[in-house]
């Protein structure tokens, strides 16, 4: 545990400003290097240097956030270990997302309360006088964390995680009995059983993770970009949405990008509207900066409203956008339905069959209900869940759930490949351990207990 | 009349599976050793099932052998059936199990002991420890013989205040109606050891000629038996089959009708029984919806008609036992030769031991086997050899040998016992090991032979043989890494094995990584050198096939070892550590872990407590270092 690599947001979390994610430990440099795209590899970089680049989603290599990364090799760092600090600019959501990616790295985990300080002490960076203070810090914070965990343990979430764990432990007990009591008359372990058990656990994790998304959306709004070539009615739609909700409109100055965000509620669906300057190739330097920002904003968006003009045939620019947005979460809005139709809707439908298409007229203030319905379907499967649903909100929980999911997926894959069950057990067990970490449970003897309560064994 | 009967380096009390290993190890390490037993006819006796091995247990036998112990060699000489279990699963859980001729097993072990230099086998019942200044310096027997010693190993099994229970009947007894050891218990207590009451049981034995085998299924041994000892190369032992039958509805009815007579439920039994080895009445109550239970009929030896009825451990009254037996298909007319019974006995709370198996309260006193709260011959042997080694090393002024959790099942077991204690008789399971893939049956010698050699229990000759095997395995892996295989050489074979054909050539090692490809298949294309034995080939295949998983576990072990290496000083005062939770203070003070790793496994100690302990230790070390330098 003292030789893991740990990470945490080490600045106060708030809107705007710069947030720093501090990573410390033996794998810090190599690990972050795997998710950092830059001109230079961190492994080759000199100590005490700053590097510009992007944090990318490791699976897709998609950039997630523009960052500055500071590199400090041990022992010349705060903890005397290798330390990487990621300076992110994008506000709460972006920072959490980066942390999320960091925590998915193999051998990385969230720092415990006071852990950076503790390591600094253990590695001789802090003087003796501070030892007591470090202890107090660990005690008080972990006690607080404990009481929070206890509160959560009584909640709905922990019940669901417990039952999820039960599914996994039953599988484990089954595997173990097969191994330790090979002649016992329990049904032979089949790969179908492993697949079923892991599969249903994965489904449940997905449901929980979805609440994580819904929870985030409810708290932070669906980040929405309105996109289209000039004069299709972007500003009108924006105005319509904001004017409708004048009472709750707030201007939140964006962080470093100066994209203006407006927070609106469309009949209970919270939208965070990004005002994009328009996507267009341009030679004008000033405008180019604006466009560049828009592109970045587009990449962050949870929802893209793509506007087309009902009254005009498809333009080259429309087609290009259509093509760019193929893989994105898009609702195509066909505006100006009050005017005669000249748009080739069939072409649009063929080009982006996965997108929902909403005809509306901003001028006639018509079709807003259809848009609302489409958004609701896209994000809440048609119904906005009631408020008392328990959400997985904690970054640590999310990363542990994802880790458990990965282990279960590995188990299924191994099973399909014909790998023996005692090896598959390793994956299943690590899923069980990840889930246990959410609850703060120790693995301990509970597996042994399960084996003996589930199966009748003896000589 | 008390008299001085002799002086020894090491005294071992009890000649069961723990005691035999302890005494042999100590004597072979050059210590003058006395092995005392209540009855010389009971050396290495198997009071319960006539078999050795199985998952985790068989691994322990291999480990005992790799360390230079006797159990593996002894069963290889005396088995009447050998089976490799779990062959359809991964290599880590392949497990050898033998049916023993229980009489041969005893005789051969006794002979070995009698012929071992420095070892004295003597009948006598130890009744009292001689403790001077907190140190055990000898024992006194029932007949007044006083034996002085430098270290003492207690391996009393189920003899300590043993009590047999069967229905309404209850009497003081050791296993199989042997004399129990009554007074030693009081002596252990008097010197500060806390004892608990555990319980175990055994099924009835029946006469072979009264079994109708036609109603049962035959369970033969393997055609090509493997062996426990790394020294055994061949065997001419004739194999006998076991037989499988099941309980019936009638069985369950008889048990249910007589539950009021079962001591398990009437409250007559106070000891805690093993969960993994419940009596048949216990199984039927706890798993009421299970219509039938397996019953294995196992021969107890070549020259006996007694059959062991595995699955039918019971403490029901004798008449009910007979009824139960005769309700089972194949046993309708069976004659019971011995009845089953439950036995209660005293055990030492194992958290009172250091990982060396020396007790914390009495210096130079070691305990091993069932007295430490375990159950099973193999568990006993595993502890026995360690206690014998460490008792001898203490005499020789050397540091104890402590096996880590990543080195062997023996290490897992002892760490569990001394760190967590146990609430019921402890049985090893492969699931207790977190590094199961490293603790394989096949690599016990690779893991432990160097240790056995270092402590002097493995001969030069055997060690050299081991080294050359190890080298040949490594060379063969290199060979496969460097051989290129072309698609047309193997594609036909690959398709036949149900795996994808190759497009480009690759090295033989990569090919062997595929789950479907075996070493034997590969040999048809790239034959190995004639010196490669089957065992070596198996080793190569496993090391290549599971390399990814093995490496992952090795990486985890590496991290664990860093925690294990952080030693906790003997004089640490947990009460003085500000910030430790009071539960942690209490538990840590009780267990007194040797390392931070061990501390982290103590029940009730949280990660926050470990963090605080870590900070405290650093503080402590700096203060000590500062003091050292100012005095120096």
Tab-separated table of C-alpha atoms in Angstrom, chain B residues 52-54 56-69 71-73 75-76 84 94-96 226-232 378 381 385 409-410 439-449 458 462 469 535 538-539:
chain	number	residue	atom	x	y	z
B	52	UNK	CA	-3.175	-38.016	2.341
B	53	UNK	CA	-3.190	-35.076	-0.020
B	54	UNK	CA	-5.830	-33.322	-2.091
B	56	UNK	CA	-3.806	-27.441	-0.730
B	57	UNK	CA	-3.103	-30.434	1.543
B	58	UNK	CA	-1.242	-32.273	-1.201
B	59	UNK	CA	0.651	-29.059	-1.909
B	60	UNK	CA	1.769	-29.025	1.715
B	61	UNK	CA	3.054	-32.594	1.446
B	62	UNK	CA	5.129	-31.541	-1.565
B	63	UNK	CA	6.431	-28.573	0.408
B	64	UNK	CA	7.301	-30.751	3.406
B	65	UNK	CA	9.203	-32.974	1.011
B	66	UNK	CA	11.012	-30.083	-0.643
B	67	UNK	CA	12.145	-28.948	2.803
B	68	UNK	CA	13.483	-32.432	3.523
B	69	UNK	CA	10.548	-33.831	5.509
B	71	UNK	CA	5.532	-37.408	4.834
B	72	UNK	CA	5.923	-37.454	1.028
B	73	UNK	CA	8.464	-40.284	0.998
B	75	UNK	CA	3.159	-42.115	1.605
B	76	UNK	CA	4.944	-42.908	-1.663
B	84	UNK	CA	-4.181	-36.601	-9.513
B	94	UNK	CA	-3.576	-29.902	-9.777
B	95	UNK	CA	-3.539	-31.925	-6.584
B	96	UNK	CA	-2.249	-35.357	-5.796
B	226	UNK	CA	2.625	-39.586	-9.782
B	227	UNK	CA	4.363	-39.263	-6.455
B	228	UNK	CA	4.558	-36.834	-3.594
B	229	UNK	CA	8.269	-36.940	-2.998
B	230	UNK	CA	10.635	-35.349	-5.479
B	231	UNK	CA	12.909	-38.325	-4.689
B	232	UNK	CA	10.489	-41.084	-5.652
B	378	UNK	CA	-0.860	-32.543	6.229
B	381	UNK	CA	3.127	-32.214	9.189
B	385	UNK	CA	8.612	-29.669	10.254
B	409	UNK	CA	0.982	-23.026	1.772
B	410	UNK	CA	2.872	-23.718	4.979
B	439	UNK	CA	2.212	-21.892	-4.974
B	440	UNK	CA	1.819	-24.786	-7.353
B	441	UNK	CA	2.081	-28.489	-6.758
B	442	UNK	CA	4.631	-28.741	-9.563
B	443	UNK	CA	7.037	-26.067	-8.335
B	444	UNK	CA	7.209	-26.894	-4.620
B	445	UNK	CA	10.808	-27.995	-5.138
B	446	UNK	CA	11.722	-24.811	-6.984
B	447	UNK	CA	10.252	-22.789	-4.156
B	448	UNK	CA	11.628	-24.617	-1.154
B	449	UNK	CA	14.505	-26.970	-1.976
B	458	UNK	CA	18.380	-31.689	1.767
B	462	UNK	CA	19.557	-34.123	-4.133
B	469	UNK	CA	16.672	-29.828	-13.346
B	535	UNK	CA	8.336	-33.375	-15.106
B	538	UNK	CA	5.472	-29.925	-17.608
B	539	UNK	CA	7.463	-27.211	-15.848
